[in-house]
XYZ file of C-alpha atoms in Angstrom:
620
model
C 73.101 88.088 87.140
C 71.082 84.895 87.758
C 74.294 82.886 88.283
C 75.575 85.402 90.824
C 72.230 85.468 92.600
C 72.099 81.662 92.749
C 75.590 81.426 94.245
C 74.874 84.187 96.768
C 71.704 82.414 97.857
C 73.411 79.015 98.219
C 76.484 80.269 100.060
C 74.738 82.709 102.386
C 71.266 81.343 103.022
C 71.394 77.544 102.681
C 72.624 75.237 105.429
C 75.434 72.919 104.385
C 73.306 69.806 104.802
C 70.734 71.183 102.319
C 73.143 72.560 99.702
C 73.112 69.350 97.630
C 69.514 70.096 96.674
C 70.863 72.804 94.352
C 73.319 70.623 92.419
C 71.232 70.988 89.246
C 72.094 74.708 89.175
C 75.824 74.042 88.825
C 75.906 73.258 85.058
C 74.133 76.565 84.388
C 76.688 78.425 86.503
C 79.529 76.678 84.642
C 77.972 77.690 81.324
C 77.646 81.289 82.539
C 81.377 81.289 83.351
C 82.170 79.889 79.880
C 80.046 82.513 78.093
C 81.553 85.333 80.179
C 85.063 84.146 79.326
C 84.276 83.860 75.602
C 82.913 87.401 75.642
C 85.801 88.658 77.826
C 83.075 90.134 80.009
C 82.858 90.805 83.734
C 84.756 88.149 85.728
C 82.310 88.268 88.653
C 80.698 84.950 87.643
C 84.086 83.244 87.805
C 84.579 84.757 91.256
C 81.243 83.209 92.234
C 82.568 79.820 91.133
C 85.537 80.355 93.465
C 83.083 81.153 96.282
C 81.346 77.822 95.663
C 84.690 76.004 95.638
C 85.566 77.673 98.932
C 82.321 77.296 100.882
C 80.539 74.243 99.433
C 82.957 72.202 97.283
C 80.873 69.003 97.633
C 78.160 70.703 95.602
C 80.583 70.678 92.643
C 81.451 66.973 92.885
C 79.136 65.778 90.068
C 80.404 68.510 87.726
C 84.038 68.544 88.792
C 85.517 67.294 85.519
C 83.789 69.885 83.288
C 84.698 72.582 85.814
C 88.380 71.588 85.717
C 88.282 71.357 81.919
C 86.906 74.906 81.741
C 89.392 76.303 84.263
C 92.304 74.789 82.336
C 90.888 76.102 79.068
C 90.832 79.619 80.521
C 94.335 79.281 82.034
C 95.735 78.275 78.632
C 94.019 81.122 76.775
C 96.736 83.780 76.559
C 94.331 86.102 74.741
C 92.332 86.600 77.940
C 93.183 89.193 80.570
C 95.652 88.073 83.238
C 92.918 88.429 85.858
C 90.822 85.727 84.181
C 93.727 83.282 84.027
C 94.737 83.957 87.626
C 91.174 83.553 88.896
C 90.787 80.251 87.058
C 93.955 78.980 88.646
C 92.715 80.247 92.007
C 89.554 78.177 91.547
C 91.616 75.007 91.059
C 93.871 75.822 94.029
C 90.835 76.535 96.206
C 89.398 73.110 95.365
C 92.758 71.566 96.240
C 92.513 73.224 99.649
C 88.853 72.618 100.452
C 88.300 69.207 98.810
C 91.698 67.536 98.283
C 90.342 63.966 98.235
C 87.725 64.924 95.655
C 90.328 66.580 93.425
C 92.736 63.638 93.708
C 90.146 61.410 92.040
C 90.490 63.500 88.858
C 93.810 61.841 88.110
C 93.917 62.840 84.443
C 93.816 66.553 85.293
C 96.672 66.703 87.814
C 99.490 66.070 85.271
C 97.968 68.865 83.182
C 97.419 71.371 85.998
C 101.001 71.356 87.318
C 102.722 72.185 83.988
C 100.209 74.986 83.388
C 101.001 76.475 86.790
C 104.724 76.261 86.076
C 104.186 77.808 82.641
C 102.512 80.826 84.242
C 105.427 81.102 86.683
C 107.826 81.268 83.731
C 105.977 84.255 82.272
C 108.274 86.974 83.690
C 109.800 90.118 82.250
C 113.573 90.452 82.350
C 113.988 93.920 83.859
C 117.697 94.850 84.149
C 116.852 97.332 86.932
C 114.996 94.738 89.025
C 117.903 93.611 91.220
C 119.027 97.130 92.158
C 115.590 98.578 92.878
C 115.194 99.950 96.409
C 111.396 99.736 96.216
C 109.417 96.516 96.076
C 106.715 96.247 93.416
C 103.859 93.935 94.437
C 103.380 93.051 90.790
C 106.761 91.291 90.739
C 105.279 88.056 92.032
C 102.206 88.186 89.823
C 103.262 89.337 86.258
C 104.158 87.269 83.344
C 112.964 84.262 77.255
C 115.552 82.521 78.259
C 116.373 79.531 80.454
C 116.652 81.599 83.664
C 112.854 81.794 83.807
C 112.603 78.022 84.017
C 115.222 77.807 86.765
C 113.402 80.587 88.598
C 110.019 78.866 88.205
C 111.350 75.518 89.420
C 112.868 77.043 92.545
C 109.727 79.037 93.345
C 107.673 75.858 92.885
C 109.853 74.070 95.455
C 109.195 76.993 97.813
C 105.462 76.670 97.291
C 104.912 72.941 97.775
C 107.011 72.259 100.862
C 104.285 72.590 103.434
C 101.555 70.753 101.545
C 103.863 67.915 100.477
C 105.771 67.658 103.764
C 105.735 63.856 104.099
C 106.717 63.241 100.501
C 109.439 65.908 100.395
C 110.981 65.115 103.774
C 112.342 61.844 102.407
C 113.813 63.677 99.427
C 115.356 66.607 101.321
C 119.008 65.661 100.657
C 118.322 65.536 96.911
C 116.293 68.767 97.045
C 119.058 70.581 98.927
C 121.641 69.275 96.448
C 119.464 70.676 93.662
C 118.704 74.069 95.231
C 122.005 75.172 96.786
C 124.062 75.407 93.553
C 121.594 78.019 92.288
C 122.759 80.393 95.054
C 125.666 81.108 92.695
C 123.649 81.159 89.449
C 124.577 83.749 86.830
C 121.141 85.417 86.899
C 120.135 87.515 89.964
C 116.476 86.453 89.742
C 117.552 82.801 90.020
C 119.791 83.530 93.033
C 116.828 85.356 94.555
C 114.565 82.333 93.966
C 117.191 80.010 95.461
C 117.271 82.150 98.619
C 113.478 82.005 98.665
C 113.528 78.197 98.464
C 116.137 77.891 101.214
C 114.166 80.234 103.462
C 110.916 78.354 102.928
C 112.518 74.941 103.414
C 114.029 76.288 106.644
C 110.547 77.077 107.913
C 108.631 74.075 106.557
C 111.129 71.414 107.663
C 112.460 72.975 110.877
C 114.347 72.038 112.956
C 115.450 68.909 111.090
C 116.493 70.992 108.079
C 118.769 73.124 110.260
C 120.281 70.093 112.022
C 121.070 68.247 108.786
C 122.121 71.009 106.411
C 123.541 73.893 108.478
C 127.077 73.191 107.246
C 126.069 73.981 103.661
C 123.149 76.379 103.994
C 124.721 79.030 106.215
C 127.936 79.402 104.147
C 125.806 79.508 100.992
C 123.599 82.324 102.267
C 126.579 84.262 103.631
C 128.139 84.113 100.158
C 124.998 85.670 98.635
C 125.110 88.379 101.324
C 128.245 89.634 99.534
C 126.220 90.345 96.375
C 126.449 94.127 96.732
C 125.765 94.646 93.012
C 122.233 93.264 93.452
C 120.670 94.703 96.628
C 117.371 92.846 96.322
C 119.182 89.507 96.115
C 121.370 90.545 99.037
C 118.297 91.449 101.098
C 116.643 88.146 100.212
C 119.667 86.212 101.451
C 119.358 88.062 104.757
C 115.638 87.197 104.848
C 116.368 83.505 104.266
C 118.917 83.647 107.070
C 116.135 84.892 109.354
C 114.007 81.865 108.526
C 116.941 79.560 109.104
C 117.937 81.200 112.404
C 114.400 81.425 113.769
C 114.081 77.683 114.309
C 117.759 76.773 114.490
C 118.847 75.017 117.692
C 120.823 77.457 119.795
C 123.948 75.276 119.989
C 124.153 74.984 116.191
C 123.679 78.702 115.578
C 126.284 79.502 118.240
C 129.004 77.772 116.236
C 128.376 80.135 113.298
C 127.878 83.396 115.205
C 131.352 84.745 114.380
C 130.864 84.243 110.633
C 127.224 85.372 110.531
C 127.655 88.499 112.623
C 130.914 89.506 110.957
C 129.116 89.418 107.603
C 126.068 91.295 108.919
C 128.309 93.893 110.565
C 130.153 94.493 107.288
C 126.921 94.841 105.297
C 125.423 97.148 107.927
C 128.474 99.412 107.949
C 128.710 99.608 104.154
C 125.003 100.373 103.715
C 125.103 103.056 106.402
C 127.786 104.832 104.374
C 125.420 104.756 101.386
C 122.292 105.661 103.349
C 121.783 109.050 101.696
C 122.027 107.430 98.246
C 119.574 104.599 98.956
C 120.121 101.089 100.216
C 117.323 101.134 102.787
C 115.875 97.840 101.505
C 119.030 95.921 102.478
C 119.385 97.864 105.725
C 115.818 97.081 106.774
C 116.353 93.377 106.184
C 119.818 93.212 107.747
C 118.556 94.941 110.889
C 115.747 92.370 111.087
C 118.267 89.549 110.636
C 120.481 90.913 113.423
C 117.428 91.081 115.683
C 116.479 87.466 114.923
C 120.001 86.147 115.473
C 120.212 88.009 118.804
C 116.803 86.688 119.835
C 117.874 83.092 119.125
C 121.432 83.411 120.499
C 120.309 85.159 123.723
C 123.232 85.513 126.167
C 125.707 84.307 123.519
C 125.124 87.644 121.767
C 126.896 89.436 124.676
C 130.263 89.167 122.908
C 128.929 91.023 119.845
C 126.818 93.658 121.570
C 129.378 96.490 121.402
C 129.931 95.960 117.685
C 126.278 96.589 116.765
C 124.711 98.948 119.281
C 126.559 102.131 118.144
C 125.418 101.690 114.523
C 121.846 100.918 115.575
C 121.707 104.049 117.733
C 123.160 106.005 114.797
C 120.250 104.866 112.594
C 117.728 106.048 115.165
C 119.487 109.411 115.418
C 120.062 109.931 111.688
C 117.369 108.167 109.630
C 114.747 110.847 110.235
C 113.034 111.371 106.874
C 109.681 109.765 106.092
C 111.398 107.389 103.628
C 113.094 105.710 106.576
C 110.028 105.102 108.770
C 110.190 101.332 108.311
C 113.953 101.310 108.890
C 113.552 103.227 112.156
C 110.766 100.903 113.247
C 112.849 97.798 112.565
C 115.838 99.383 114.318
C 113.695 100.078 117.377
C 112.656 96.412 117.314
C 116.266 95.271 116.911
C 117.585 97.361 119.815
C 114.877 96.145 122.177
C 115.388 92.490 121.188
C 119.142 92.803 121.696
C 118.529 94.391 125.104
C 116.249 91.512 126.033
C 118.809 88.966 124.782
C 121.829 90.322 126.677
C 120.008 91.394 129.840
C 119.758 94.496 131.956
C 123.356 94.544 133.237
C 124.941 94.666 129.765
C 122.261 96.937 128.346
C 122.416 99.450 131.216
C 125.272 101.683 129.901
C 123.257 102.361 126.738
C 119.864 102.226 128.391
C 119.542 105.927 129.208
C 120.452 107.065 125.677
C 118.197 104.431 124.109
C 115.308 105.370 126.371
C 115.730 109.038 125.485
C 115.676 108.181 121.772
C 112.530 106.100 122.308
C 110.910 108.869 124.324
C 111.757 111.391 121.602
C 110.057 109.124 119.049
C 107.199 108.634 121.510
C 106.541 112.365 121.742
C 106.532 112.565 117.945
C 103.971 109.732 117.667
C 101.087 112.133 118.180
C 101.977 113.664 114.807
C 102.517 110.365 112.985
C 100.078 109.111 110.380
C 97.803 106.265 111.465
C 99.583 103.766 109.193
C 103.118 104.735 110.252
C 104.962 101.443 110.877
C 106.928 102.965 113.735
C 103.816 102.893 115.930
C 103.516 99.111 116.248
C 107.295 98.707 116.576
C 107.351 101.302 119.363
C 104.515 99.647 121.256
C 106.271 96.264 121.115
C 109.619 97.813 122.059
C 108.173 99.396 125.198
C 106.876 95.988 126.271
C 110.363 94.501 125.885
C 111.806 97.403 127.865
C 109.265 96.588 130.543
C 110.546 92.999 130.670
C 114.171 94.217 130.846
C 113.683 96.791 133.620
C 110.845 95.145 135.557
C 109.180 97.375 138.122
C 111.656 100.197 137.331
C 109.733 100.670 134.102
C 106.761 102.055 136.068
C 108.224 105.566 135.831
C 107.756 105.536 132.045
C 104.085 104.510 132.078
C 102.686 108.088 132.029
C 104.540 108.646 128.732
C 103.859 105.254 127.198
C 100.262 104.503 128.138
C 98.464 107.203 126.081
C 99.749 105.881 122.750
C 99.208 102.243 123.735
C 95.637 102.947 124.852
C 94.999 104.934 121.688
C 96.142 102.027 119.512
C 94.219 99.484 121.596
C 91.062 101.613 121.228
C 91.142 101.753 117.407
C 87.666 101.252 115.948
C 87.745 99.732 112.453
C 85.831 101.307 109.599
C 82.892 99.159 108.511
C 80.408 99.546 105.683
C 77.382 97.753 104.283
C 77.061 98.536 100.585
C 74.902 97.501 97.653
C 76.642 95.945 94.671
C 74.925 98.471 92.380
C 75.865 101.465 94.531
C 77.909 103.881 92.352
C 80.012 104.711 95.433
C 81.025 101.078 95.958
C 84.241 101.683 94.030
C 85.682 103.682 96.904
C 85.798 100.522 99.026
C 88.549 98.733 97.113
C 90.771 95.902 98.299
C 93.765 98.039 97.327
C 92.637 100.482 100.015
C 92.592 97.724 102.643
C 88.914 96.717 102.512
C 87.820 93.099 102.903
C 84.275 91.954 102.162
C 81.794 89.180 102.765
C 78.551 88.924 100.815
C 75.248 89.369 102.620
C 72.360 87.966 100.630
C 71.983 88.727 96.947
C 73.211 92.277 96.538
C 74.684 93.501 99.834
C 78.249 93.216 101.072
C 79.669 93.815 104.526
C 83.110 95.366 104.485
C 85.786 96.115 107.066
C 88.884 98.219 106.576
C 91.710 96.208 108.083
C 94.124 99.120 108.561
C 94.950 99.463 112.235
C 93.712 96.029 113.318
C 97.229 94.626 113.707
C 98.265 97.701 115.709
C 95.202 97.229 117.905
C 96.102 93.589 118.468
C 99.719 94.437 119.294
C 98.676 97.158 121.733
C 96.281 94.818 123.538
C 99.023 92.226 123.905
C 101.351 94.891 125.290
C 98.795 95.834 127.943
C 98.805 92.185 129.008
C 102.597 92.404 129.323
C 102.464 95.553 131.471
C 99.872 94.084 133.814
C 101.814 90.822 134.114
C 105.238 92.404 134.688
C 104.436 95.497 136.771
C 101.714 94.130 139.087
C 100.818 96.792 141.685
C 102.840 99.347 139.696
C 100.146 99.071 137.031
C 97.282 99.546 139.520
C 96.574 103.194 138.574
C 95.669 102.057 135.051
C 93.577 98.996 135.863
C 90.187 100.720 135.704
C 90.639 102.235 132.257
C 92.224 99.042 130.904
C 89.421 96.836 132.276
C 86.804 99.122 130.703
C 88.647 98.743 127.397
C 89.364 95.008 127.537
C 86.042 93.578 128.713
C 84.056 94.793 125.649
C 86.874 93.491 123.429
C 85.990 89.932 124.492
C 83.390 90.237 121.714
C 85.627 91.934 119.125
C 84.931 89.363 116.392
C 87.013 91.144 113.760
C 90.301 89.800 115.194
C 90.943 86.611 117.193
C 94.135 87.868 118.855
C 92.362 90.940 120.232
C 89.808 88.707 121.986
C 92.589 86.427 123.185
C 94.558 89.347 124.685
C 91.411 90.749 126.284
C 90.751 87.429 128.031
C 94.379 86.906 129.048
C 94.599 90.362 130.632
C 91.764 89.899 133.127
C 93.432 87.766 135.839
C 96.555 89.952 135.682
C 94.438 93.095 136.086
C 92.738 91.598 139.131
C 96.162 90.830 140.584
C 97.270 94.426 139.946
C 94.121 95.807 141.578
C 94.523 93.905 144.869
C 96.463 96.838 146.284
C 93.288 98.958 146.017
C 91.377 96.806 148.479
C 88.657 94.158 148.497
C 85.816 96.556 147.752
C 87.447 97.816 144.580
C 88.298 94.245 143.575
C 84.692 93.084 144.034
C 83.394 95.950 141.893
C 85.870 95.083 139.149
C 84.881 91.407 139.254
C 81.183 92.284 139.191
C 81.876 94.187 135.961
C 84.008 91.398 134.466
C 82.285 88.148 135.354
C 78.934 88.436 133.517
C 80.675 89.582 130.339
C 83.253 86.790 130.518
C 80.439 84.239 130.840
C 78.601 85.735 127.855
C 81.775 85.824 125.778
C 82.569 82.217 126.666
C 79.133 81.115 125.494
C 79.095 83.178 122.288
C 82.719 82.615 121.154
C 82.701 81.109 117.627
C 86.324 79.873 117.611
C 87.060 76.813 119.799
C 90.704 77.827 120.307
C 89.699 81.247 121.620
C 86.911 79.741 123.724
C 89.498 77.555 125.482
C 91.590 80.635 126.326
C 88.556 82.481 127.694
C 87.749 79.487 129.918
C 91.366 79.400 131.104
C 91.235 83.130 131.907
C 88.011 82.568 133.853
C 89.656 79.794 135.869
C 92.675 81.986 136.698
C 90.403 84.857 137.733
C 88.620 82.543 140.184
C 91.987 81.293 141.504
C 93.150 84.891 141.979
C 90.017 85.947 143.865
C 89.552 82.774 145.916
C 86.541 81.334 147.721
C 83.359 83.398 147.626
C 83.864 85.177 144.319
C 81.201 83.120 142.502
C 77.574 83.876 143.354
C 74.932 81.115 142.998
C 73.704 82.743 139.759
C 77.245 82.779 138.362
C 77.693 79.117 139.319
C 74.434 78.127 137.647
C 75.289 79.963 134.439
C 78.840 78.594 134.371
C 77.646 75.030 135.030
C 75.052 75.180 132.250
C 77.583 76.568 129.835
C 80.243 73.958 130.632
C 77.638 71.227 130.223
C 76.744 72.587 126.764
C 80.413 72.791 125.745
C 81.066 69.203 126.889
C 77.906 68.027 125.139
C 78.959 69.736 121.898
C 82.401 68.156 122.161
C 80.829 64.739 122.693
C 78.615 65.165 119.614
C 81.614 66.193 117.513
C 83.525 63.142 118.712
C 80.631 60.841 117.786
C 80.420 62.456 114.333
C 84.184 62.063 113.788
C 83.999 58.387 114.756
C 81.084 57.902 112.353
C 83.008 59.556 109.500
C 86.101 57.515 110.362
C 84.074 54.320 110.153
C 82.573 55.340 106.826
C 86.001 56.125 105.420
C 86.811 52.410 105.348
C 83.956 51.943 102.897
C 85.313 54.567 100.470
C 88.355 54.527 98.142
C 91.462 55.646 99.952
C 93.181 58.732 98.507
C 96.638 60.175 98.980
C 97.834 62.808 101.374
C 95.831 66.013 101.710
C 97.521 69.090 100.295
C 98.012 72.157 102.462
C 97.854 75.781 101.407
C 100.492 77.092 99.053
C 103.034 79.619 100.212
C 106.259 80.858 98.749
C 107.684 83.437 101.065
C 110.557 83.731 103.461
C 108.841 84.710 106.674
C 110.625 87.877 107.685
C 111.263 89.548 104.338
C 109.077 92.522 103.609
C 109.006 91.764 99.888
C 107.552 88.259 99.865
C 103.856 87.493 99.640
C 102.028 84.213 100.006
């Protein structure tokens, strides 16, 4: 209890510059972790150690070696619960992220840490049903004997280190590719899966150079794995890796492979549609996503293939109606709209009426959908793409589309402040989508993240409507402005604030048709809140976007829109921002100068990730 209280006090109440005063508490906290591990007791003290590593790693500098010794001791202890071993490893990884130079100085530990991490990756169960499962188990990437486990672990390790070791690995890419690609034809499905994972991650981490250098070997290799019909999860993973490769592939390179890629995807799509009633949705979901990505990259070059895919995609929307196929329908909606955007209005027009009717049918059903139904966000995004395709002609659909978009954009997240000793605290679990920060000694502030992504998407779609439809969107400007202006201070989600700011100049442009008086009233409502948001914004990147939105609002309204009071407030604020920037620059120069007096370390490691970007079954 005292260790937890000490950590809570340091992390929540003590300024960073004063945290070093509490360095003498660290050995006691380390001892508390050791005693808890020996007793196999509550792991909350270990979690506190991770909090220290995350928020004030410099406080641990003097005790870093004993901390690493203890973490490795716990990782090696197979008699402990998995959670203890994983948390200990998380502590080491967190230090690698927050204090890489400090960790690099512990040279004797690094050769020990890496083999232990690989050993944990080898600890997998050989489930013969794994490769044919149509449902993804989150535990697959986290649970702990043959050689295939070592091949699998090595490939997953290559996936994980690419981003953090970019400079070192870039020079070795030919050798790495020569090592990885043969495993696409390995005897074991889990190894082929891991090879696809490595290819997908390398495609993202080293784009576009990876695509330019290795397309002649990577694409044929992935297309070969796409034929692995006996192992659907491997087949789906190959399609996911192809998404990563295509996403950042230069258009001219991808164009030369379109015949082969789309012929293979068409064959897989057709065969899985025949099996739809017996399963196969995992592969279908991924293949539909891959088709969408290829169309998005190929753009007008997809025209030649349009007629081969659109009938099957419409068939999915018409036929995949059960709740088990919600994700498939959502991805199909996304795919159709991206294809329409790629080929343009003229080619899309013959199918447009039928597609719009299918979308409208789904739209009318959305009132009955559960809040977490994935179709909702896909529908909202699809309508925005339809808006881009049809331009001002899309105005006729706004009365049907706007209610659901406004509903999603108006989502209010669940929040809770709870005591650690509250018997009801168990209902706020991370498995249920709750995320927490600690407030003081015993209290935690929690937010349920469900719906936040849908809210963000909806806000971005409102920006699209205002930008594309202009005066056609004028009837909705008042309700959208009343929604967006308060969202400038929606600190739960950066993209919501960004969309709120970006929408404002477009909304003013839309409202011009209503006359100067209406425009002045709207600006009088906007301007003070934009100034407050600009001043209070905690994220520099978002603050820049708010300032840009302010500038575009002034350009839209012209001379006379800024009152003397507004000018004074804006001038003071800009002076403060410039002054803060100047102080940061001076501090950076000071630290740069001091760095020449300290031992020079190696390259800083980035965060670890091991997932192909567009596959629903990978997790970082």
